[in-house]
Amino acid sequence: MNRAEPLVLGIETSCDETGIGIVRGHRLLANTIASSMDEHARYGGVVPEVAARAHLEALEPTLTAALAEAGIALADLDAVAVTSGPGLSGALMVGVGAAKALAVSLGKPLYAVNHLVGHVGADVLDSEDGTIEYPTIALLVSGGHTSLLLVRDLVSDVELLGETIDDAAGEAFDKVARILGLPYPGGPQIDRAAVGGDPKAIRFPRGLSLPKDMERHRYDFSFSGLKTAVARWVEAKQDAGEPVPVADVAASFREAVVDVLVSKAVKACTELGVPRLLLGGGVIANARLREVAAERTASAGIELRIPPLQLCTDNGAMIAALAAQLISAGHEPSSLDFGADSTLPVTEIQVH
Amino acid sequence: MLLAIDTSAGSSVAVVTLGGEVLAERSSDDPMRHAEVIGTLIAGCLDDAGIEVAALTGLVAGMGPGPFTGLRIGIAAARSFGIGAGLPVHPVVSHDAIALDAYRSGSAAPDATLLVVTDARRRERYWTSYAGLDAAGLPVRVQGPALAKPDDLPTSESVRLDALVVPAGALGQVAAALLATDGAFAGEEPLYLRSPDVTMSAGAKRVTA
Ligand SMILES: [Zn+2]
């Protein structure tokens, strides 16, 4: 096995994207993603069984497309990598079964890795020399997770500082979009609706930001109260027979989400003396989040890193990249006996 | 030489020659740990058979019927193994393997009618009825695969067989016989026989009374 610049194929199926990525060391060769998002639209959110069925259907075409894009032969691979968790268990299992069989068919080692740490691993593909500067704080925000990590070393030392105690931020966007009568997925819909709206028009609550919360939930998030506050506000308007100022509601809601995400991330950086913040996850597509993060990190003297969007949303390249880093650091492959772990903690960077 | 994989009930993997000889078979009847065991079953079977991947000519995938989560894992494994080894994947109805096994082992006479039953969870069963073996030695499917409550299962067949594992050896034998006689394989779609559990979004619910 080439440990200096391993050629790795990564399989990611933790939520609704079937991702196959191929990397050589820290260089990206292919990043193919098939999404079942459209199939979930009429249900207003990701339906686990629909996602899992879609993974099985997308597996072969996505794998074939990634190989063609990378222009490599499977026989050249040094290893296969797969997301073991966290995520939707039925969805994860499709990837785990596929990865094991692929590895055995090729006689190649298999690396089972952590999805959240994979999001951090995406950053090596975006760097000149394939290194991440340590320590770094990582804010990972999607429809499935909202987590704040302290990364001292990608392959050996990742700590969970906090996470959402109820809805993921992406889910909050979906639910508020529904309140406003907008379709799924909510993120881009809220963004569109917020154009021209006043983000300060309505002061929606910032979850877990009161002094009493800050003791127990310093770096945790909560979006369920915010969603309820938006619903109450909208219902009061409707009950009074007044028009709902959708642009103002959308802008003010988005501001509340962005404010709490960025505030806690920047607070973690300053309090822990970490001068770097990395963003990851599909919600990073939100322009207002990137803008506020850029402003506040700049004024706090924190370096902000945002990988290209294709590497922020769930993808196989980040899984391959993390495995490549593990291989280069001398880590041995996983056994063939691991399973899907829907609640895999971030401290388990690789599953054996 | 075929590598047959089925996870429609438990998990089972076998290496079967194109002549229908089962060289190795490994199974686990745990209905919950398909993802955990599948890799070891495949690697172990190849070891037991003493063959290299290069000696294989095709994959066989048991397409169910089977409860969603487990069924997919074997199909995903067969397909990705197929890509890795550059081999075709032949889909087979999993109940056909149970039926073939029953007829060949003598649990059912070659001309007896047979009801194959497997667990569909949620207090339901998958069933398929058969009317003996045809000239190619393949079980003749009469009805099914279908889904039913235990009390609603057909009762007119002379033999009923409730199976916990689909023997991958027999699955490979079905595929070998189909290949030899240019018979029809199953479709590409897994036989879940149930729609996903979903609740249609009815719009936002009121939070204020
Ligand atoms: Zn993610």
Coordinates of C-alpha atoms and ligand atoms in Angstrom, one line a residue:
Chain A
M1 CA 0.0 0.0 0.0
N2 CA 1.3 3.4 -1.0
R3 CA 1.1 5.3 2.3
A4 CA 2.6 8.5 1.1
E5 CA -0.1 9.3 -1.5
P6 CA -2.7 6.6 -1.2
L7 CA -5.3 6.2 -3.9
V8 CA -8.6 5.8 -2.0
L9 CA -12.2 5.4 -3.1
G10 CA -14.7 6.7 -0.5
I11 CA -18.4 5.7 -0.2
E12 CA -20.8 8.0 1.7
T13 CA -24.5 7.0 2.2
S14 CA -25.3 8.5 5.6
C15 CA -28.3 10.6 4.6
D16 CA -29.9 11.4 1.2
E17 CA -26.8 11.8 -1.0
T18 CA -25.0 8.8 -2.5
G19 CA -21.5 10.0 -2.7
I20 CA -18.5 8.3 -4.4
G21 CA -15.2 10.2 -4.2
I22 CA -11.7 9.3 -5.3
V23 CA -8.6 10.9 -4.0
R24 CA -4.8 10.5 -4.4
G25 CA -3.4 11.7 -1.1
H26 CA -4.8 15.1 -0.7
R27 CA -5.7 15.6 -4.4
L28 CA -9.2 15.2 -5.5
L29 CA -9.7 13.0 -8.6
A30 CA -13.5 12.5 -8.6
N31 CA -16.5 13.6 -6.5
T32 CA -19.7 12.2 -7.8
I33 CA -23.0 12.7 -5.9
A34 CA -26.5 11.5 -6.6
S35 CA -29.1 13.0 -4.4
S36 CA -32.6 11.7 -3.6
M37 CA -33.7 15.1 -2.4
D38 CA -36.4 15.5 -5.0
E39 CA -38.0 12.2 -3.8
H40 CA -38.3 13.7 -0.3
A41 CA -39.8 17.0 -1.4
R42 CA -43.4 15.9 -1.2
Y43 CA -42.9 14.6 2.3
G44 CA -41.3 17.8 3.5
G45 CA -38.2 16.1 4.8
V46 CA -35.8 13.2 4.4
V47 CA -37.7 9.9 4.6
P48 CA -35.1 7.3 5.8
E49 CA -36.6 4.4 3.8
V50 CA -36.9 6.4 0.6
A51 CA -33.3 7.5 1.1
A52 CA -32.1 4.0 1.6
R53 CA -33.9 2.6 -1.4
A54 CA -32.4 5.5 -3.5
H55 CA -28.9 4.6 -2.3
L56 CA -29.2 1.1 -3.7
E57 CA -30.4 2.4 -7.0
A58 CA -27.7 5.1 -7.3
L59 CA -24.8 3.0 -6.1
E60 CA -23.8 1.4 -9.4
P61 CA -24.2 4.5 -11.7
T62 CA -22.5 6.7 -9.2
L63 CA -19.6 4.3 -8.7
T64 CA -19.2 3.9 -12.5
A65 CA -19.3 7.7 -13.1
A66 CA -16.7 8.4 -10.4
L67 CA -14.3 5.9 -11.8
A68 CA -14.7 7.4 -15.3
E69 CA -14.2 10.9 -13.9
A70 CA -11.1 9.9 -12.1
G71 CA -9.7 8.0 -15.0
I72 CA -8.3 5.2 -12.8
A73 CA -8.8 1.5 -12.7
L74 CA -10.2 -0.1 -9.5
A75 CA -7.1 -2.4 -9.4
D76 CA -4.9 0.7 -8.8
L77 CA -6.7 1.6 -5.6
D78 CA -4.7 1.4 -2.3
A79 CA -7.9 1.2 -0.2
V80 CA -11.6 1.5 0.0
A81 CA -13.2 3.8 2.6
V82 CA -16.8 4.1 3.8
T83 CA -18.9 6.1 6.3
S84 CA -19.8 3.9 9.3
G85 CA -21.8 6.6 11.1
P86 CA -23.3 8.8 12.3
G87 CA -26.4 9.0 10.1
L88 CA -29.5 7.1 9.1
S89 CA -28.8 3.5 9.9
G90 CA -30.7 1.9 6.9
A91 CA -28.9 4.3 4.6
L92 CA -25.5 3.7 6.1
M93 CA -25.9 0.0 5.8
V94 CA -26.2 0.2 2.0
G95 CA -22.8 1.8 1.9
V96 CA -21.2 -0.5 4.4
G97 CA -22.4 -3.6 2.5
A98 CA -21.2 -2.2 -0.8
A99 CA -17.8 -1.2 0.6
K100 CA -17.1 -4.5 2.2
A101 CA -17.9 -6.4 -1.0
L102 CA -16.0 -4.0 -3.1
A103 CA -12.9 -4.3 -0.9
V104 CA -13.1 -8.1 -0.9
S105 CA -13.6 -8.3 -4.6
L106 CA -10.4 -6.1 -5.1
G107 CA -8.4 -7.6 -2.3
K108 CA -7.9 -4.1 -0.9
P109 CA -7.9 -2.9 2.7
L110 CA -11.1 -1.2 4.0
Y111 CA -11.3 1.9 6.2
A112 CA -14.6 2.6 8.1
V113 CA -14.6 6.2 9.1
N114 CA -16.7 8.9 10.9
H115 CA -18.9 11.1 8.8
L116 CA -18.5 14.2 10.9
V117 CA -14.7 13.9 11.0
G118 CA -15.0 13.4 7.2
H119 CA -16.5 16.8 6.9
V120 CA -13.3 18.2 8.5
G121 CA -11.2 15.9 6.2
A122 CA -12.7 17.7 3.2
D123 CA -10.4 20.6 4.1
V124 CA -7.3 18.7 3.1
L125 CA -8.6 18.6 -0.5
D126 CA -9.0 22.3 -0.5
S127 CA -5.5 23.1 0.8
E128 CA -2.3 23.6 -1.3
D129 CA -0.2 21.1 0.5
G130 CA -2.8 18.8 2.0
T131 CA -2.3 19.9 5.6
I132 CA -4.8 21.3 8.0
E133 CA -3.4 23.7 10.6
Y134 CA -4.2 22.6 14.2
P135 CA -6.0 23.1 16.3
T136 CA -9.1 24.2 14.5
I137 CA -12.7 24.6 15.5
A138 CA -15.2 23.0 13.0
L139 CA -18.8 24.1 12.7
L140 CA -20.7 21.3 10.8
V141 CA -24.3 22.2 9.8
S142 CA -26.7 20.2 7.7
G143 CA -30.2 18.8 7.7
G144 CA -28.9 15.9 9.7
H145 CA -26.4 17.4 12.1
T146 CA -25.3 20.6 13.8
S147 CA -22.1 20.1 15.6
L148 CA -19.2 22.1 16.9
L149 CA -15.9 20.2 17.1
L150 CA -12.4 21.0 18.4
V151 CA -9.9 19.3 16.1
R152 CA -6.4 18.9 17.5
D153 CA -5.5 16.3 14.9
L154 CA -7.7 15.0 12.2
V155 CA -6.7 11.4 12.6
S156 CA -6.2 11.1 16.3
D157 CA -7.8 13.9 18.4
V158 CA -11.3 15.3 17.7
E159 CA -13.5 16.5 20.5
L160 CA -17.2 17.3 20.4
L161 CA -17.7 20.7 22.0
G162 CA -21.4 20.8 21.4
E163 CA -24.3 19.8 19.1
T164 CA -28.0 20.4 18.7
I165 CA -30.2 19.1 21.4
D166 CA -33.2 18.9 19.2
D167 CA -33.5 19.8 15.5
A168 CA -30.6 20.2 13.1
A169 CA -30.3 23.7 11.6
G170 CA -31.2 22.4 8.2
E171 CA -34.4 20.8 9.6
A172 CA -35.3 24.2 11.2
F173 CA -35.1 25.8 7.7
D174 CA -37.3 23.0 6.3
K175 CA -39.9 23.4 9.1
V176 CA -40.0 27.2 8.9
A177 CA -40.3 27.0 5.2
R178 CA -43.4 24.9 5.7
I179 CA -44.8 27.4 8.1
L180 CA -44.4 30.1 5.5
G181 CA -46.0 27.8 2.9
L182 CA -42.7 27.3 1.0
P183 CA -41.6 24.0 -0.5
Y184 CA -38.8 21.6 0.6
P185 CA -35.8 21.9 0.9
G186 CA -36.3 25.0 3.1
G187 CA -32.8 26.5 3.0
P188 CA -32.8 27.9 -0.5
Q189 CA -36.5 28.8 -0.2
I190 CA -35.9 30.8 2.9
D191 CA -33.0 32.5 1.3
R192 CA -35.1 33.5 -1.7
A193 CA -38.0 34.7 0.5
A194 CA -35.6 36.7 2.6
V195 CA -34.5 38.9 -0.3
G196 CA -35.5 42.5 0.6
G197 CA -36.6 41.4 4.1
D198 CA -35.3 43.1 7.2
P199 CA -33.3 40.7 9.4
K200 CA -34.0 43.0 12.4
A201 CA -37.7 43.3 11.8
I202 CA -38.6 40.6 14.4
R203 CA -36.4 39.5 17.3
F204 CA -36.7 35.8 17.3
P205 CA -35.0 33.9 20.2
R206 CA -31.4 32.6 20.0
G207 CA -31.6 29.1 21.4
L208 CA -29.4 28.2 24.5
S209 CA -27.9 31.6 24.6
L210 CA -29.2 32.9 27.9
P211 CA -26.7 33.0 30.8
K212 CA -28.4 30.0 32.5
D213 CA -28.2 27.9 29.4
M214 CA -24.6 28.9 28.8
E215 CA -23.5 26.9 31.9
R216 CA -24.8 23.5 30.8
H217 CA -25.0 24.1 27.0
R218 CA -22.2 26.5 26.3
Y219 CA -21.6 25.1 22.8
D220 CA -24.9 23.3 22.2
F221 CA -27.6 24.4 19.9
S222 CA -31.4 24.3 19.9
F223 CA -33.7 25.2 17.1
S224 CA -37.0 23.8 18.1
G225 CA -38.0 26.8 20.3
L226 CA -37.1 29.2 17.4
K227 CA -39.3 27.2 15.0
T228 CA -42.2 27.4 17.5
A229 CA -41.6 31.2 18.0
V230 CA -41.8 31.7 14.3
A231 CA -45.0 29.7 14.1
R232 CA -46.6 31.6 16.9
W233 CA -45.7 34.9 15.4
V234 CA -47.1 34.0 12.0
E235 CA -50.3 32.6 13.5
A236 CA -50.8 35.8 15.6
K237 CA -50.6 37.8 12.3
Q238 CA -53.0 35.4 10.5
D239 CA -55.4 35.4 13.4
A240 CA -55.4 39.2 13.4
G241 CA -56.3 39.1 9.8
E242 CA -53.1 40.9 8.8
P243 CA -50.8 39.9 6.0
V244 CA -47.7 38.0 6.9
P245 CA -44.6 39.9 5.9
V246 CA -42.9 36.8 4.6
A247 CA -39.6 38.5 3.6
D248 CA -39.2 40.0 7.1
V249 CA -40.0 36.7 8.8
A250 CA -37.6 34.7 6.6
A251 CA -34.8 37.2 7.0
S252 CA -35.3 37.5 10.8
F253 CA -35.5 33.7 11.2
R254 CA -32.4 33.2 9.1
E255 CA -30.6 35.9 11.1
A256 CA -31.5 34.1 14.3
V257 CA -30.1 30.8 13.1
V258 CA -27.0 32.3 11.6
D259 CA -26.4 34.5 14.7
V260 CA -26.5 31.6 17.1
L261 CA -24.4 29.3 14.9
V262 CA -21.6 31.9 14.3
S263 CA -21.7 33.4 17.8
K264 CA -21.1 30.0 19.4
A265 CA -18.4 29.0 16.9
V266 CA -16.6 32.3 17.4
K267 CA -17.0 32.0 21.1
A268 CA -15.4 28.6 21.0
C269 CA -12.5 29.9 19.0
T270 CA -11.8 32.9 21.4
E271 CA -12.5 31.0 24.6
L272 CA -10.3 28.0 23.7
G273 CA -7.7 30.2 22.0
V274 CA -8.1 28.6 18.6
P275 CA -7.5 31.1 15.8
R276 CA -9.1 29.0 13.0
L277 CA -12.7 28.1 12.1
L278 CA -13.7 25.6 9.5
L279 CA -17.2 25.3 8.1
G280 CA -18.8 22.2 6.7
G281 CA -22.2 20.6 5.9
G282 CA -24.9 21.5 3.4
V283 CA -26.2 24.5 5.2
I284 CA -22.9 26.2 4.4
A285 CA -24.6 26.8 1.0
N286 CA -26.5 29.6 2.8
A287 CA -24.8 32.9 1.7
R288 CA -25.9 34.8 4.8
L289 CA -24.2 32.2 7.0
R290 CA -21.0 32.5 5.1
E291 CA -21.2 36.3 5.1
V292 CA -21.8 36.7 8.8
A293 CA -19.1 34.1 9.5
A294 CA -16.6 36.0 7.4
E295 CA -17.4 39.3 9.1
R296 CA -17.2 38.1 12.7
T297 CA -14.1 35.9 12.2
A298 CA -12.3 38.8 10.5
S299 CA -13.1 41.1 13.4
A300 CA -12.0 38.5 15.9
G301 CA -8.8 37.7 14.1
I302 CA -9.9 34.2 13.3
E303 CA -8.9 32.5 10.0
L304 CA -12.0 31.2 8.3
R305 CA -11.9 28.2 5.9
I306 CA -14.8 27.2 3.8
P307 CA -14.2 24.3 1.3
P308 CA -16.0 24.6 -2.1
L309 CA -19.7 23.7 -1.7
Q310 CA -19.3 20.3 -3.5
L311 CA -17.0 19.3 -0.6
C312 CA -19.2 20.8 2.1
T313 CA -22.4 18.9 1.3
D314 CA -22.2 15.1 2.1
N315 CA -19.8 13.5 -0.4
G316 CA -17.6 10.5 -0.8
A317 CA -14.4 12.5 -1.4
M318 CA -14.3 13.7 2.2
I319 CA -14.5 10.1 3.3
A320 CA -11.7 9.1 1.0
A321 CA -9.7 12.1 2.1
L322 CA -10.0 11.2 5.8
A323 CA -9.1 7.6 5.0
A324 CA -6.0 8.8 3.0
Q325 CA -4.9 10.8 6.0
L326 CA -5.4 7.8 8.3
I327 CA -3.3 5.6 5.9
S328 CA -0.6 8.2 5.7
A329 CA -0.4 8.4 9.4
G330 CA 0.1 4.7 9.6
H331 CA -3.3 3.5 10.8
E332 CA -4.2 -0.1 10.0
P333 CA -7.4 -1.0 8.1
S334 CA -10.7 -1.8 9.8
S335 CA -11.8 -5.4 10.1
L336 CA -14.6 -6.7 8.0
D337 CA -16.9 -7.0 11.0
F338 CA -18.0 -3.4 11.8
G339 CA -21.5 -2.3 11.3
A340 CA -23.4 1.0 10.7
D341 CA -23.5 3.1 13.8
S342 CA -26.2 5.8 13.6
T343 CA -24.8 7.6 16.7
L344 CA -21.1 7.1 16.2
P345 CA -19.3 9.6 18.5
V346 CA -16.8 12.0 16.9
T347 CA -14.0 10.6 19.1
E348 CA -14.3 7.4 17.0
I349 CA -12.5 8.7 13.9
Q350 CA -12.0 5.2 12.5
V351 CA -14.1 2.2 13.4
H352 CA -12.2 -1.1 13.7
Chain B
M1 CA -18.2 -20.2 -11.1
L2 CA -20.8 -18.0 -9.3
L3 CA -20.7 -16.1 -6.0
A4 CA -24.3 -16.0 -4.7
I5 CA -25.4 -13.6 -2.0
D6 CA -28.7 -13.4 -0.2
T7 CA -29.7 -11.2 2.8
S8 CA -33.5 -11.4 2.4
A9 CA -33.9 -13.3 5.7
G10 CA -30.7 -14.1 7.4
S11 CA -27.4 -13.7 5.5
S12 CA -26.0 -16.4 3.2
V13 CA -23.2 -16.6 0.7
A14 CA -22.1 -19.5 -1.5
V15 CA -19.7 -20.4 -4.3
V16 CA -21.5 -22.5 -6.9
T17 CA -20.1 -24.0 -10.1
L18 CA -21.9 -23.4 -13.4
G19 CA -22.8 -27.1 -13.2
G20 CA -24.7 -26.5 -10.0
E21 CA -22.2 -27.9 -7.5
V22 CA -22.0 -25.9 -4.2
L23 CA -18.3 -25.6 -3.4
A24 CA -18.8 -23.5 -0.2
E25 CA -21.6 -22.0 1.7
R26 CA -21.7 -19.8 4.8
S27 CA -24.7 -18.4 6.5
S28 CA -25.8 -16.4 9.6
D29 CA -29.4 -16.6 10.6
D30 CA -29.2 -13.3 12.6
P31 CA -31.9 -11.2 11.0
M32 CA -30.4 -7.9 12.2
R33 CA -26.7 -8.1 11.5
H34 CA -26.5 -8.3 7.7
A35 CA -24.1 -5.3 7.4
E36 CA -21.8 -6.7 10.1
V37 CA -21.5 -10.2 8.7
I38 CA -21.6 -9.8 4.9
G39 CA -17.9 -9.1 4.3
T40 CA -16.7 -12.0 6.4
L41 CA -19.2 -14.4 4.9
I42 CA -18.0 -13.5 1.4
A43 CA -14.3 -13.6 2.2
G44 CA -14.7 -16.8 4.2
C45 CA -16.7 -18.5 1.4
L46 CA -14.0 -17.7 -1.2
D47 CA -11.5 -19.2 1.2
D48 CA -13.5 -22.3 1.9
A49 CA -14.0 -22.9 -1.8
G50 CA -10.2 -22.3 -2.3
I51 CA -10.8 -20.0 -5.3
E52 CA -9.6 -16.6 -6.3
V53 CA -11.9 -13.8 -7.3
A54 CA -10.6 -14.2 -10.9
A55 CA -12.1 -17.7 -11.1
L56 CA -15.6 -16.3 -10.8
T57 CA -17.8 -15.7 -13.8
G58 CA -20.8 -14.0 -12.2
L59 CA -22.6 -12.8 -9.1
V60 CA -26.1 -13.9 -8.0
A61 CA -28.2 -11.6 -6.0
G62 CA -31.2 -12.7 -4.0
M63 CA -33.8 -10.1 -4.8
G64 CA -36.2 -11.0 -2.0
P65 CA -39.0 -10.9 -1.0
G66 CA -37.4 -9.5 2.2
P67 CA -37.9 -6.7 4.8
F68 CA -36.3 -3.6 3.5
T69 CA -33.2 -3.0 5.5
G70 CA -31.6 -6.4 5.3
L71 CA -32.5 -7.2 1.8
R72 CA -30.7 -4.2 0.3
I73 CA -27.4 -5.1 1.9
G74 CA -26.9 -8.3 0.0
I75 CA -28.0 -6.7 -3.3
A76 CA -25.6 -3.7 -2.7
A77 CA -22.8 -6.2 -1.9
A78 CA -23.5 -8.3 -5.0
R79 CA -23.6 -5.2 -7.3
S80 CA -20.4 -3.6 -5.9
F81 CA -18.6 -7.0 -5.9
G82 CA -19.7 -7.2 -9.6
I83 CA -18.2 -3.8 -10.3
G84 CA -15.0 -4.7 -8.5
A85 CA -14.5 -8.0 -10.3
G86 CA -15.9 -6.8 -13.6
L87 CA -18.7 -9.4 -13.6
P88 CA -22.4 -9.5 -14.3
V89 CA -25.0 -9.7 -11.5
H90 CA -27.8 -12.2 -12.0
P91 CA -31.0 -11.4 -10.0
V92 CA -32.9 -14.3 -8.6
V93 CA -36.2 -14.5 -6.6
S94 CA -35.0 -15.7 -3.1
H95 CA -38.0 -18.0 -2.5
D96 CA -37.0 -20.0 -5.6
A97 CA -33.8 -21.0 -3.8
I98 CA -35.8 -22.2 -0.8
A99 CA -38.2 -24.2 -3.1
L100 CA -35.3 -25.7 -5.1
D101 CA -33.7 -26.8 -1.8
A102 CA -36.9 -28.3 -0.6
Y103 CA -37.5 -30.3 -3.8
R104 CA -33.9 -31.5 -4.1
S105 CA -33.6 -32.4 -0.4
G106 CA -36.8 -34.4 -0.5
S107 CA -38.7 -32.2 2.0
A108 CA -41.2 -31.9 -0.9
A109 CA -41.7 -34.6 -3.6
P110 CA -40.7 -33.3 -7.0
D111 CA -44.3 -33.0 -8.1
A112 CA -45.8 -31.8 -4.8
T113 CA -47.3 -28.4 -4.4
L114 CA -45.2 -26.2 -2.0
L115 CA -45.8 -23.1 -0.1
V116 CA -42.6 -21.2 0.8
V117 CA -43.1 -18.7 3.8
T118 CA -40.6 -16.2 5.2
D119 CA -40.9 -13.5 7.9
A120 CA -41.9 -10.1 6.6
R121 CA -41.8 -8.6 10.1
R122 CA -44.8 -6.5 11.4
R123 CA -46.7 -9.7 11.9
E124 CA -46.8 -10.4 8.2
R125 CA -45.3 -13.1 6.0
Y126 CA -44.0 -13.3 2.5
W127 CA -45.2 -16.3 0.5
T128 CA -44.8 -18.0 -2.8
S129 CA -46.4 -21.1 -4.1
Y130 CA -44.8 -23.7 -6.4
A131 CA -46.0 -26.7 -8.4
G132 CA -42.9 -28.9 -8.5
L133 CA -39.8 -28.9 -10.7
D134 CA -39.8 -28.2 -14.5
A135 CA -37.7 -30.0 -17.1
A136 CA -34.7 -27.8 -16.3
G137 CA -35.0 -28.8 -12.7
L138 CA -36.2 -25.4 -11.7
P139 CA -39.1 -24.8 -9.3
V140 CA -42.3 -23.7 -11.1
R141 CA -43.7 -20.6 -9.4
V142 CA -47.5 -20.6 -9.4
Q143 CA -48.4 -17.5 -7.3
G144 CA -46.3 -14.8 -5.5
P145 CA -44.1 -13.7 -4.1
A146 CA -46.7 -11.9 -2.1
L147 CA -47.3 -10.4 1.4
A148 CA -50.0 -11.7 3.8
K149 CA -51.1 -11.8 7.4
P150 CA -50.3 -15.3 8.9
D151 CA -54.0 -16.2 9.0
D152 CA -54.5 -15.3 5.3
L153 CA -51.8 -17.6 3.9
P154 CA -52.9 -20.1 1.2
T155 CA -53.5 -23.5 2.6
S156 CA -54.1 -25.7 -0.4
E157 CA -50.4 -26.6 -1.0
S158 CA -49.4 -30.1 0.2
V159 CA -46.2 -28.9 1.8
R160 CA -45.5 -25.7 3.7
L161 CA -42.0 -24.6 4.4
D162 CA -41.2 -21.7 6.8
A163 CA -37.6 -20.7 6.2
L164 CA -35.3 -18.5 8.3
V165 CA -32.4 -18.3 5.9
V166 CA -32.4 -18.4 2.1
P167 CA -29.6 -20.9 1.3
A168 CA -27.2 -19.1 -1.1
G169 CA -26.0 -22.4 -2.5
A170 CA -29.5 -23.1 -3.8
L171 CA -29.7 -19.5 -5.0
G172 CA -26.6 -20.1 -7.0
Q173 CA -28.0 -23.4 -8.3
V174 CA -31.2 -21.6 -9.5
A175 CA -28.9 -19.1 -11.4
A176 CA -26.8 -21.9 -12.8
A177 CA -29.8 -23.7 -14.2
L178 CA -31.2 -20.4 -15.6
L179 CA -27.9 -19.7 -17.3
A180 CA -27.7 -23.2 -18.7
T181 CA -31.3 -23.1 -20.1
D182 CA -31.3 -19.4 -21.0
G183 CA -34.1 -18.9 -18.5
A184 CA -35.6 -15.6 -17.2
F185 CA -33.9 -14.0 -14.2
A186 CA -35.7 -11.8 -11.8
G187 CA -36.0 -8.0 -12.4
E188 CA -33.5 -5.4 -11.1
E189 CA -35.9 -4.1 -8.5
P190 CA -35.7 -5.5 -5.0
L191 CA -38.9 -7.3 -4.0
Y192 CA -39.8 -5.3 -0.9
L193 CA -43.5 -5.8 -1.6
R194 CA -44.2 -2.8 0.7
S195 CA -44.2 0.9 0.2
P196 CA -41.8 2.9 2.4
D197 CA -43.4 4.3 5.6
V198 CA -44.1 7.9 5.0
T199 CA -46.5 10.5 6.1
M200 CA -47.4 13.0 3.6
S201 CA -46.7 16.5 4.8
A202 CA -50.0 18.1 5.6
G203 CA -48.5 21.6 5.8
A204 CA -47.5 23.2 9.1
K205 CA -49.5 22.4 12.3
R206 CA -50.7 25.2 14.5
V207 CA -48.7 25.7 17.7
T208 CA -51.1 28.2 19.3
A209 CA -54.4 27.0 20.5
Ligands
ZN1 ZN -23.0 15.6 6.8

